[in-house]
Amino acid sequence: MAMSETLSYLRRGRGVRRHSWRYTVMAWLPLIVLLIAWELTTRSGLVTPFMLPPLSAVFGRIMEDAASGDLLTTIGTTLWRALMGFGISAVAGIALGILISQYKAVRWFFDPIISVGFPMPKIAFLPIMILWLGLFDVSKITMIAFNAIFPVVTATIAGIEGVEKQIIWSAQNLGAGRKRLMWDVLLPAALPQILTGLQVALPIALIVGILTEMAMGGYGVGATMQTASRMADSPGVFAGIIEIAIVGYVLVQAMAFIRRRLLMWHPEALDATAA
Amino acid sequence: MQAQINSQVSSQIVVENLNHMYRPARGQPVLAVDNVSLEVRPREFLALLGPSGCGKSTLLYLMGGFLPVEKGRILIGGKPVTGPGPDRGVVFQHFALFPWKTVRANVLYGLERAGLPKNERLKRAQAYIDMVGLQGFEDSYPSQLSGGMRQRTAIARTLAIDPDILLMDEPFGALDAQTRSLMQSELLAIWRRSPKTVIFVTHDVQEACYLAERVAVMSARPGRIKAIVETKFDRSDPHLFKQPAFIDKVDEIWALVRNEAMLAQRLEAH
Ligand SMILES: Nc1ncnc2c1ncn2[C@@H]1O[C@H](COP(=O)(O)OP(=O)(O)OP(=O)(O)O)[C@@H](O)[C@H]1O
Ligand SMILES: [Mg+2]
């Protein structure tokens, strides 16, 4: 539940738009202070550049990589895997959620699997995945989708089952059949919850993507960091961390943007535009 | 002629020895409707009165086909109810609008399901939106509307599909006196223009006497039909509310309802 609280906090954080630039600066200030402290610590000589390279050196490295084109391929590779896995988990997760909510037999089959599978650290399947699917994109993407699908399925089921009974009745009363009911009523009504599930799944996809790259290699931010670490190239490791942070932030913001777009009707969006 | 007879017969509602028990997953089962028998003639306007919690909404849900009939029967036009359908338009007590659809899209939904051509749909939706006085709010979402405006959207949505039978659950409950009186006239006008069988749940005795041809009073829970009173008045009379005959009828029904309301309170206190 802590996860969804964080998300609703993020969602509300979108109210930032209403505030002035001062608020924006204030919101970012802690991060800026942290980065300055980083730079100052490394310059003070308290730590060796090997343990903690100066921020400026790390940014220098990112710039170099950007100039040579390595940055684009590295981030592009990670993003492609994470987003593919996420996309598969989204489509399959919503479809499975619909089936479970509609058919008793499907529910009977998947209920225990999901109950056990959701809290399980699925990254433990990594060696098996390597055995079965090899070291390349297929096994990485499968691993990502396998991890990210759980919050999507559970959110879809909860969303569909939480639809107010009388809204369903009124649709049936106006002539909606079973199929219509799903597309016209159950899914739109469940959309806020489904999107929350996707918002949980997205960072999971990124995390698992990086982890699989660290474990299996094959380009991408995770693999590049692992290589840098083996070669005692600490600016390279920290550059990876900063890159992941930025990519993750952009993805989460993009997702929040999509949410606002899709839920124009929802009080959460209407309130924000009203002010 | 034949068609007319059919439509008359098909809008008759017969309820026989109907029971309904709610069985919540936790807690005691609740007998909400107890042995109700009621016959509503085709094109009749019947008001349903009764204390809060006596089972009025439940009765309407059963007729709407939303709850399974477990004991007794409900016949619509001689056929047992098997499920919901657009022949029986329902205005829900809590509106049950689609919050992701605008006012216009809400009203259009039933017309789309009925397969009307697009131009016709838009024209008809607009006519009913205008009728309930929501012009200018076509593109608003329900969460941007007041309670009364939501209720009027729900009324427009149901009236737009022009059902043979109207089941209305306190449809004017959220309206101010002025709007309410306007909506009452509109409803009567529609009913006169294209006669429908109407069951109209209300807590307002005067409204019941004014709109309906008969008023059924339900007892405290478990709901039974306690009395049925004829209330045929000349509705075109602008001074109807001051006529002694009308006032007497309101008082008579009030006495019946008050009695049951007091019983219901005592039941709750237990
Ligand atoms: N889903 C449910 N589960 C259990 N009991 C229910 C449920 N719905 C209604 N009841 C019970 O059934 C009884 C009748 O409810 P109903 O909503 O039909 O009353 P009502 O006459 O419409 O009341 P009101 O005038 O307040 O709308 C109530 O006592 C209520 O507690
Ligand atoms: Mg009710």
Coordinates of C-alpha atoms and ligand atoms in Angstrom, one line a residue:
Chain A
M1 CA 0.0 0.0 0.0
A2 CA 2.9 2.3 0.6
M3 CA 3.4 2.2 -3.1
S4 CA 0.0 3.5 -4.0
E5 CA 0.3 6.2 -1.4
T6 CA 3.5 7.4 -3.0
L7 CA 1.7 7.4 -6.3
S8 CA -1.3 9.4 -5.1
Y9 CA 1.3 11.8 -3.7
L10 CA 2.9 12.0 -7.1
R11 CA -0.5 12.6 -8.6
R12 CA -1.3 15.4 -6.3
G13 CA 2.1 16.8 -6.8
R14 CA 0.9 17.7 -10.3
G15 CA -0.8 20.6 -8.5
V16 CA 2.7 22.1 -8.8
R17 CA 1.5 23.6 -12.1
R18 CA -0.7 25.9 -10.2
H19 CA 2.2 27.4 -8.3
S20 CA 4.8 30.0 -9.2
W21 CA 8.3 29.4 -10.3
R22 CA 9.4 30.0 -6.7
Y23 CA 7.5 26.9 -5.8
T24 CA 9.2 24.9 -8.5
V25 CA 12.6 26.1 -7.2
M26 CA 11.6 25.2 -3.7
A27 CA 10.5 21.7 -4.8
W28 CA 13.8 21.0 -6.5
L29 CA 16.0 22.7 -3.8
P30 CA 16.7 19.6 -1.7
L31 CA 17.9 17.8 -4.7
I32 CA 20.1 20.7 -5.8
V33 CA 21.5 21.0 -2.3
L34 CA 22.3 17.3 -2.3
L35 CA 24.2 17.6 -5.6
I36 CA 26.2 20.6 -4.4
A37 CA 27.0 18.7 -1.2
W38 CA 28.2 15.9 -3.4
E39 CA 30.5 18.1 -5.4
L40 CA 31.9 19.9 -2.3
T41 CA 32.5 16.6 -0.4
T42 CA 34.6 15.3 -3.3
R43 CA 36.6 18.5 -3.5
S44 CA 37.3 18.6 0.2
G45 CA 39.4 15.5 0.0
L46 CA 37.3 13.6 2.5
V47 CA 36.8 10.8 0.1
T48 CA 38.9 9.4 -2.7
P49 CA 37.7 10.1 -6.3
F50 CA 37.5 6.3 -6.6
M51 CA 34.9 6.0 -3.9
L52 CA 33.0 9.0 -5.0
P53 CA 34.0 10.9 -8.1
P54 CA 33.1 14.6 -8.3
L55 CA 29.7 15.3 -9.8
S56 CA 31.4 17.5 -12.4
A57 CA 33.5 14.5 -13.5
V58 CA 30.4 12.3 -13.7
F59 CA 28.6 14.9 -15.8
G60 CA 31.7 15.2 -17.9
R61 CA 31.5 11.5 -18.6
I62 CA 27.8 11.7 -19.5
M63 CA 28.6 14.6 -21.9
E64 CA 31.4 12.6 -23.5
D65 CA 29.1 9.6 -24.0
A66 CA 26.4 11.8 -25.4
A67 CA 28.9 13.3 -27.9
S68 CA 30.1 9.9 -29.0
G69 CA 26.6 8.6 -29.4
D70 CA 27.2 5.8 -26.8
L71 CA 24.7 7.5 -24.4
L72 CA 21.9 7.2 -27.0
T73 CA 22.5 3.5 -27.7
T74 CA 22.9 2.6 -24.1
I75 CA 19.7 4.4 -22.9
G76 CA 17.9 3.5 -26.0
T77 CA 18.6 -0.2 -25.5
T78 CA 17.5 -0.1 -21.8
L79 CA 14.4 1.9 -22.7
W80 CA 13.4 -0.4 -25.6
R81 CA 13.6 -3.5 -23.3
A82 CA 11.8 -1.8 -20.4
L83 CA 9.1 -0.4 -22.5
M84 CA 8.6 -3.6 -24.5
G85 CA 8.3 -5.6 -21.3
F86 CA 6.0 -2.9 -19.8
G87 CA 3.8 -2.9 -23.0
I88 CA 3.4 -6.6 -22.9
S89 CA 2.6 -6.6 -19.2
A90 CA 0.1 -3.9 -19.8
V91 CA -1.8 -5.6 -22.6
A92 CA -1.6 -9.1 -21.2
G93 CA -2.3 -7.9 -17.6
I94 CA -5.4 -6.0 -18.6
A95 CA -6.6 -8.8 -20.7
L96 CA -6.0 -11.4 -18.0
G97 CA -7.6 -9.1 -15.4
I98 CA -10.7 -8.9 -17.6
L99 CA -10.9 -12.6 -18.0
I100 CA -10.5 -13.3 -14.3
S101 CA -13.2 -10.8 -13.4
Q102 CA -15.6 -12.3 -16.0
Y103 CA -15.0 -16.1 -15.8
K104 CA -15.2 -18.2 -12.7
A105 CA -13.0 -20.9 -14.1
V106 CA -10.2 -18.5 -15.1
R107 CA -10.4 -17.0 -11.6
W108 CA -10.2 -20.4 -10.0
F109 CA -7.1 -21.1 -12.0
F110 CA -5.2 -17.8 -11.6
D111 CA -6.3 -16.7 -8.1
P112 CA -3.7 -18.8 -6.2
I113 CA -1.0 -18.2 -8.8
I114 CA -1.4 -14.5 -8.4
S115 CA -1.7 -14.6 -4.6
V116 CA 1.6 -16.5 -4.4
G117 CA 3.3 -14.8 -7.3
F118 CA 2.6 -11.2 -6.5
P119 CA 4.7 -11.0 -3.3
M120 CA 7.4 -13.4 -4.5
P121 CA 10.7 -11.9 -5.6
K122 CA 10.4 -13.0 -9.2
I123 CA 13.9 -11.9 -10.0
A124 CA 14.9 -15.3 -8.5
F125 CA 13.7 -16.8 -11.7
L126 CA 16.6 -15.2 -13.5
P127 CA 18.8 -18.3 -13.8
I128 CA 15.9 -20.3 -15.1
M129 CA 15.1 -17.7 -17.6
I130 CA 18.6 -17.7 -18.8
L131 CA 18.5 -21.5 -19.1
W132 CA 15.3 -21.4 -21.0
L133 CA 15.5 -18.3 -23.1
G134 CA 19.1 -17.4 -23.3
L135 CA 20.9 -14.2 -22.5
F136 CA 19.4 -11.9 -25.1
D137 CA 16.5 -9.5 -25.4
V138 CA 13.8 -12.2 -25.3
S139 CA 14.7 -13.4 -21.9
K140 CA 15.2 -9.9 -20.5
I141 CA 11.9 -8.7 -21.9
T142 CA 10.1 -11.8 -20.6
M143 CA 11.6 -11.2 -17.2
I144 CA 10.5 -7.6 -17.2
A145 CA 6.9 -8.4 -18.3
F146 CA 6.7 -11.3 -15.8
N147 CA 7.6 -8.8 -13.0
A148 CA 5.5 -5.9 -14.1
I149 CA 2.3 -7.9 -14.9
F150 CA 1.2 -8.5 -11.4
P151 CA 0.2 -5.0 -10.3
V152 CA -1.6 -4.6 -13.7
V153 CA -3.7 -7.7 -13.2
T154 CA -4.6 -7.0 -9.6
A155 CA -5.5 -3.4 -10.4
T156 CA -7.6 -4.4 -13.3
I157 CA -9.6 -6.9 -11.3
A158 CA -10.0 -4.6 -8.4
G159 CA -11.1 -1.8 -10.7
I160 CA -13.7 -3.9 -12.6
E161 CA -15.1 -5.3 -9.4
G162 CA -15.3 -2.0 -7.7
V163 CA -17.6 -0.5 -10.3
E164 CA -20.8 0.8 -8.7
K165 CA -23.6 -1.7 -9.2
Q166 CA -26.1 0.9 -10.2
I167 CA -23.9 2.3 -13.0
I168 CA -23.8 -1.2 -14.5
W169 CA -27.6 -1.5 -14.0
S170 CA -28.2 1.9 -15.7
A171 CA -26.1 0.8 -18.7
Q172 CA -28.0 -2.5 -18.9
N173 CA -31.2 -0.6 -18.6
L174 CA -30.2 1.6 -21.6
G175 CA -29.7 -1.5 -23.7
A176 CA -26.0 -2.5 -23.2
G177 CA -25.3 -6.2 -23.7
R178 CA -22.4 -8.1 -22.1
K179 CA -19.7 -7.0 -24.5
R180 CA -20.9 -3.4 -24.6
L181 CA -20.9 -3.4 -20.8
M182 CA -17.2 -4.3 -20.8
W183 CA -16.1 -1.7 -23.3
D184 CA -18.5 1.1 -22.5
V185 CA -18.8 0.8 -18.8
L186 CA -16.5 -1.6 -16.9
L187 CA -13.3 -0.6 -18.5
P188 CA -13.8 3.2 -18.5
A189 CA -15.1 3.1 -14.9
A190 CA -12.1 1.0 -13.9
L191 CA -9.6 3.1 -15.8
P192 CA -8.4 5.2 -12.8
Q193 CA -7.4 2.0 -11.0
I194 CA -5.9 0.3 -14.0
L195 CA -3.8 3.4 -14.6
T196 CA -2.6 3.3 -11.0
G197 CA -1.6 -0.4 -11.6
L198 CA 0.3 0.7 -14.7
Q199 CA 2.0 3.5 -12.8
V200 CA 3.2 0.9 -10.3
A201 CA 4.3 -1.5 -13.1
L202 CA 6.4 1.1 -15.0
P203 CA 9.2 1.7 -12.5
I204 CA 9.2 -2.1 -11.8
A205 CA 9.8 -2.6 -15.6
L206 CA 12.7 -0.2 -15.5
I207 CA 14.2 -1.7 -12.3
V208 CA 14.0 -5.2 -13.6
G209 CA 15.4 -4.1 -17.0
I210 CA 18.5 -2.7 -15.3
L211 CA 18.9 -5.7 -13.1
T212 CA 18.7 -8.2 -16.0
E213 CA 21.3 -6.1 -17.9
M214 CA 23.6 -6.2 -14.9
A215 CA 23.2 -9.9 -14.6
M216 CA 23.3 -10.9 -18.2
G217 CA 25.1 -8.0 -19.9
G218 CA 24.3 -7.0 -23.5
Y219 CA 24.6 -3.2 -23.6
G220 CA 22.0 -1.0 -21.8
V221 CA 22.6 1.1 -18.8
G222 CA 22.8 -1.8 -16.4
A223 CA 25.4 -3.7 -18.4
T224 CA 27.5 -0.5 -19.0
M225 CA 27.5 0.2 -15.2
Q226 CA 28.5 -3.4 -14.5
T227 CA 31.4 -3.2 -17.0
A228 CA 32.5 0.2 -15.6
S229 CA 32.5 -1.3 -12.1
R230 CA 34.6 -4.2 -13.2
M231 CA 37.1 -1.8 -14.7
A232 CA 37.2 0.3 -11.5
D233 CA 35.7 3.2 -13.5
S234 CA 33.7 4.9 -10.9
P235 CA 32.6 8.0 -12.9
G236 CA 31.2 5.4 -15.3
V237 CA 29.2 3.7 -12.5
F238 CA 27.9 7.0 -11.2
A239 CA 27.0 8.2 -14.7
G240 CA 24.8 5.2 -15.0
I241 CA 23.0 6.0 -11.8
I242 CA 22.3 9.6 -12.8
E243 CA 21.1 8.4 -16.2
I244 CA 18.7 5.9 -14.7
A245 CA 17.4 8.5 -12.3
I246 CA 16.7 10.9 -15.1
V247 CA 15.1 8.2 -17.3
G248 CA 13.0 7.0 -14.5
Y249 CA 11.8 10.5 -13.6
V250 CA 10.9 11.2 -17.2
L251 CA 9.0 8.0 -17.6
V252 CA 7.0 8.5 -14.4
Q253 CA 6.1 12.1 -15.4
A254 CA 5.1 10.9 -18.9
M255 CA 2.8 8.3 -17.3
A256 CA 1.3 10.9 -15.0
F257 CA 0.7 13.1 -18.1
I258 CA -1.1 10.3 -19.9
R259 CA -3.2 9.7 -16.8
R260 CA -4.3 13.4 -16.8
R261 CA -5.1 13.1 -20.5
L262 CA -7.2 10.0 -20.1
L263 CA -9.0 11.0 -17.0
M264 CA -10.2 14.4 -18.1
W265 CA -13.5 13.6 -16.6
H266 CA -12.2 12.7 -13.2
P267 CA -12.5 15.1 -10.3
E268 CA -8.7 14.8 -9.8
A269 CA -8.2 16.3 -13.2
L270 CA -11.1 18.7 -13.2
D271 CA -10.0 20.3 -9.9
A272 CA -6.5 21.0 -11.2
T273 CA -7.7 22.7 -14.3
A274 CA -10.4 24.6 -12.5
A275 CA -7.9 26.6 -10.5
Chain B
M1 CA -55.1 -0.8 -33.8
Q2 CA -53.5 -4.1 -33.2
A3 CA -50.2 -2.5 -32.5
Q4 CA -51.8 -0.1 -30.0
I5 CA -53.5 -3.0 -28.1
N6 CA -50.2 -4.8 -28.0
S7 CA -48.3 -1.8 -26.6
Q8 CA -51.1 -1.3 -24.1
V9 CA -50.9 -4.8 -22.9
S10 CA -47.1 -4.9 -22.9
S11 CA -47.0 -1.9 -20.5
Q12 CA -49.1 -3.6 -17.9
I13 CA -47.3 -4.6 -14.7
V14 CA -48.5 -7.3 -12.5
V15 CA -46.7 -8.1 -9.2
E16 CA -47.9 -11.3 -7.4
N17 CA -46.8 -12.3 -3.9
L18 CA -43.4 -10.9 -4.4
N19 CA -40.7 -11.4 -1.7
H20 CA -37.2 -10.2 -1.6
M21 CA -34.6 -11.1 0.9
Y22 CA -31.2 -9.4 0.9
R23 CA -28.4 -11.8 2.0
P24 CA -25.4 -9.7 2.7
A25 CA -22.1 -11.6 2.9
R26 CA -21.8 -10.6 6.5
G27 CA -24.7 -10.0 8.9
Q28 CA -28.3 -10.9 9.1
P29 CA -30.5 -11.4 6.0
V30 CA -32.9 -8.6 5.5
L31 CA -36.4 -9.1 4.2
A32 CA -37.0 -6.0 2.2
V33 CA -40.1 -6.8 0.2
D34 CA -42.8 -9.0 1.9
N35 CA -45.6 -10.6 -0.1
V36 CA -46.3 -7.6 -2.3
S37 CA -49.1 -7.8 -4.9
L38 CA -49.8 -4.9 -7.1
E39 CA -51.4 -4.4 -10.5
V40 CA -50.5 -1.4 -12.5
R41 CA -52.8 -0.8 -15.5
P42 CA -51.3 0.0 -18.9
R43 CA -50.6 3.8 -19.1
E44 CA -51.4 4.3 -15.5
F45 CA -49.4 6.8 -13.4
L46 CA -48.9 5.2 -10.0
A47 CA -47.1 6.9 -7.1
L48 CA -45.4 4.8 -4.5
L49 CA -45.1 6.2 -1.0
G50 CA -43.6 4.7 2.2
P51 CA -41.2 5.3 5.0
S52 CA -37.4 5.3 4.3
G53 CA -36.0 1.8 4.1
C54 CA -39.4 0.1 3.5
G55 CA -38.3 -1.4 0.2
K56 CA -39.5 1.0 -2.5
S57 CA -36.2 1.0 -4.4
T58 CA -35.9 -2.8 -4.0
L59 CA -39.3 -3.2 -5.6
L60 CA -38.3 -1.0 -8.5
Y61 CA -35.0 -2.9 -9.0
L62 CA -37.0 -6.1 -9.1
M63 CA -39.3 -4.7 -11.7
G64 CA -36.3 -3.4 -13.6
G65 CA -34.9 -6.9 -13.7
F66 CA -31.7 -6.0 -11.8
L67 CA -32.4 -8.3 -8.9
P68 CA -33.5 -11.9 -9.4
V69 CA -37.1 -12.7 -8.6
E70 CA -36.8 -15.5 -6.1
K71 CA -40.3 -15.7 -4.6
G72 CA -43.5 -14.6 -6.3
R73 CA -43.7 -13.2 -9.8
I74 CA -43.5 -10.0 -11.8
L75 CA -45.2 -10.0 -15.2
I76 CA -44.7 -7.2 -17.7
G77 CA -47.2 -7.4 -20.5
G78 CA -48.0 -10.9 -19.3
K79 CA -44.4 -12.1 -19.5
P80 CA -42.2 -12.7 -16.5
V81 CA -39.3 -10.4 -16.0
T82 CA -36.0 -12.1 -16.9
G83 CA -33.6 -9.2 -16.9
P84 CA -33.1 -5.5 -17.6
G85 CA -34.2 -3.9 -20.8
P86 CA -34.9 -0.6 -22.4
D87 CA -38.6 -1.2 -22.4
R88 CA -38.5 -0.2 -18.7
G89 CA -36.7 3.1 -18.3
V90 CA -35.3 3.6 -14.8
V91 CA -34.4 6.8 -13.1
F92 CA -32.2 5.8 -10.2
Q93 CA -32.4 7.4 -6.8
H94 CA -28.7 8.1 -6.9
F95 CA -28.7 9.0 -10.6
A96 CA -26.1 6.4 -11.6
L97 CA -24.7 8.6 -14.4
F98 CA -21.6 7.6 -16.3
P99 CA -19.0 9.9 -14.7
W100 CA -16.6 9.6 -17.7
K101 CA -19.2 10.8 -20.1
T102 CA -20.4 14.4 -20.6
V103 CA -24.0 15.3 -20.1
R104 CA -24.6 15.0 -23.8
A105 CA -22.8 11.6 -24.0
N106 CA -24.8 10.3 -21.1
V107 CA -28.1 11.2 -22.8
L108 CA -26.8 9.8 -26.1
Y109 CA -25.8 6.4 -24.7
G110 CA -29.3 4.8 -24.8
L111 CA -30.0 6.3 -28.2
E112 CA -26.8 4.7 -29.6
R113 CA -27.8 1.4 -28.1
A114 CA -31.2 1.7 -29.8
G115 CA -29.4 2.1 -33.1
L116 CA -30.9 5.5 -34.0
P117 CA -29.2 7.4 -36.9
K118 CA -26.7 9.9 -35.7
N119 CA -28.6 13.1 -36.7
E120 CA -31.7 11.8 -35.0
R121 CA -29.7 10.9 -31.9
L122 CA -28.2 14.3 -31.6
K123 CA -31.5 16.1 -32.2
R124 CA -33.3 14.0 -29.6
A125 CA -30.6 14.2 -27.0
Q126 CA -30.5 18.0 -27.4
A127 CA -34.3 18.2 -27.1
Y128 CA -34.3 16.3 -23.8
I129 CA -31.3 18.3 -22.5
D130 CA -33.2 21.5 -23.2
M131 CA -36.3 20.1 -21.6
V132 CA -34.6 19.5 -18.3
G133 CA -33.0 23.0 -18.6
L134 CA -29.4 21.9 -19.0
Q135 CA -28.6 23.8 -22.2
G136 CA -25.1 25.2 -21.9
F137 CA -23.9 22.2 -19.8
E138 CA -23.9 19.6 -22.6
D139 CA -20.1 19.3 -22.4
S140 CA -19.8 19.2 -18.6
Y141 CA -19.0 16.1 -16.7
P142 CA -21.3 14.9 -13.9
S143 CA -18.7 15.8 -11.3
Q144 CA -18.9 19.4 -12.4
L145 CA -22.7 19.5 -11.9
S146 CA -24.8 20.2 -8.8
G147 CA -26.9 17.3 -7.4
G148 CA -30.1 18.7 -9.0
M149 CA -28.4 19.0 -12.3
R150 CA -27.1 15.4 -12.2
Q151 CA -30.6 14.3 -11.4
R152 CA -32.0 16.2 -14.3
T153 CA -29.3 14.6 -16.6
A154 CA -30.5 11.2 -15.3
I155 CA -34.1 12.1 -16.1
A156 CA -33.2 13.3 -19.6
R157 CA -31.1 10.1 -20.2
T158 CA -34.1 7.9 -19.4
L159 CA -36.8 9.9 -21.0
A160 CA -34.8 10.1 -24.2
I161 CA -35.2 6.4 -24.9
D162 CA -38.9 6.8 -24.7
P163 CA -39.7 3.6 -22.8
D164 CA -43.2 2.1 -22.5
I165 CA -42.7 1.9 -18.8
L166 CA -41.0 4.5 -16.5
L167 CA -39.7 3.4 -13.1
M168 CA -38.7 6.6 -11.3
D169 CA -37.0 6.5 -7.9
E170 CA -37.5 9.8 -6.2
P171 CA -36.6 11.5 -9.5
F172 CA -37.2 15.0 -8.2
G173 CA -35.7 14.5 -4.8
A174 CA -32.6 16.7 -5.3
L175 CA -34.5 19.6 -7.0
D176 CA -35.5 23.0 -5.6
A177 CA -39.2 23.7 -5.3
Q178 CA -39.2 25.8 -8.5
T179 CA -37.4 23.4 -10.7
R180 CA -39.4 20.6 -9.2
S181 CA -42.7 22.1 -10.2
L182 CA -41.4 22.7 -13.7
M183 CA -40.2 19.1 -14.0
Q184 CA -43.6 17.9 -12.7
S185 CA -45.4 19.7 -15.5
E186 CA -42.9 18.4 -18.1
L187 CA -43.4 14.9 -16.9
L188 CA -47.2 15.2 -17.0
A189 CA -46.9 16.7 -20.5
I190 CA -44.8 13.8 -21.7
W191 CA -47.1 11.3 -20.1
R192 CA -50.1 12.9 -21.8
R193 CA -48.4 13.1 -25.2
S194 CA -47.1 9.5 -25.2
P195 CA -48.9 7.7 -22.5
K196 CA -46.6 5.4 -20.4
T197 CA -47.0 3.3 -17.4
V198 CA -45.3 5.2 -14.7
I199 CA -44.3 4.1 -11.2
F200 CA -43.1 7.1 -9.3
V201 CA -41.5 6.8 -5.9
T202 CA -41.6 9.9 -3.8
H203 CA -41.7 11.1 -0.2
D204 CA -43.8 14.1 -1.1
V205 CA -47.5 13.3 -0.6
Q206 CA -48.7 16.4 -2.4
E207 CA -46.5 15.6 -5.4
A208 CA -47.9 12.1 -5.4
C209 CA -51.5 13.3 -5.2
Y210 CA -50.9 15.8 -8.0
L211 CA -49.1 13.5 -10.4
A212 CA -50.6 10.1 -9.9
E213 CA -53.9 8.5 -10.6
R214 CA -53.4 6.1 -7.8
V215 CA -51.1 6.2 -4.7
A216 CA -49.8 3.0 -3.2
V217 CA -48.6 3.3 0.4
M218 CA -46.1 0.8 1.6
S219 CA -45.7 -0.3 5.2
A220 CA -42.6 -0.1 7.3
R221 CA -40.0 -2.8 6.5
P222 CA -40.6 -5.5 5.5
G223 CA -42.4 -3.6 2.8
R224 CA -46.0 -4.5 2.1
I225 CA -48.7 -2.6 0.2
K226 CA -50.7 -1.2 3.0
A227 CA -53.2 0.8 1.0
I228 CA -54.0 2.0 -2.5
V229 CA -55.8 5.3 -2.8
E230 CA -57.4 6.8 -6.0
T231 CA -56.2 10.3 -6.6
K232 CA -57.8 11.5 -9.8
F233 CA -58.0 15.3 -9.9
D234 CA -58.2 17.9 -12.6
R235 CA -54.5 18.7 -13.0
S236 CA -55.2 21.6 -15.3
D237 CA -56.8 23.5 -12.4
P238 CA -54.3 26.2 -11.4
H239 CA -55.8 26.3 -7.9
L240 CA -55.8 22.5 -7.4
F241 CA -53.6 22.6 -4.4
K242 CA -56.2 24.8 -2.6
Q243 CA -59.2 22.7 -3.4
P244 CA -60.7 21.1 -0.3
A245 CA -61.0 17.7 -2.0
F246 CA -57.3 17.7 -2.8
I247 CA -56.3 18.9 0.6
D248 CA -58.4 16.2 2.2
K249 CA -56.8 13.5 0.1
V250 CA -53.3 14.7 0.9
D251 CA -54.2 14.6 4.6
E252 CA -55.7 11.1 4.3
I253 CA -52.5 9.8 2.7
W254 CA -50.3 11.7 5.1
A255 CA -52.0 10.0 8.0
L256 CA -51.3 6.6 6.4
V257 CA -47.7 7.4 5.7
R258 CA -47.0 9.0 9.1
N259 CA -48.2 6.0 10.9
E260 CA -45.9 3.7 9.0
A261 CA -43.0 6.2 9.4
M262 CA -43.5 6.1 13.2
L263 CA -43.5 2.3 13.1
A264 CA -40.3 2.3 11.0
Q265 CA -38.6 4.5 13.6
R266 CA -39.6 2.2 16.3
L267 CA -38.2 -0.7 14.3
E268 CA -34.9 1.1 13.8
A269 CA -34.7 1.8 17.5
H270 CA -34.8 -1.9 18.3
Ligands
LIG1 N1 -27.6 -4.4 -0.9 C1 -28.3 -4.6 0.3 N2 -27.9 -5.5 1.2 C2 -28.6 -5.7 2.3 N3 -29.7 -5.0 2.7 C3 -30.2 -4.0 1.8 C4 -29.5 -3.8 0.6 N4 -30.2 -2.8 -0.1 C5 -31.2 -2.5 0.7 N5 -31.2 -3.2 1.9 C6 -32.2 -3.1 3.0 O1 -33.5 -3.3 2.4 C7 -34.4 -2.4 2.9 C8 -35.1 -1.7 1.8 O2 -34.2 -0.8 1.1 P1 -34.7 0.1 0.0 O3 -33.5 0.8 -0.6 O4 -35.5 -0.6 -1.0 O5 -35.6 1.2 0.8 P2 -36.4 2.5 0.2 O6 -37.8 2.3 0.5 O7 -36.0 2.7 -1.2 O8 -35.8 3.6 1.2 P3 -35.5 5.1 0.9 O9 -36.8 5.8 0.9 O10 -34.7 5.6 2.0 O11 -34.8 5.2 -0.4 C9 -33.6 -1.5 3.8 O12 -34.0 -1.8 5.2 C10 -32.2 -1.8 3.6 O13 -31.5 -1.9 4.8
MG2 MG -34.9 4.2 -2.1

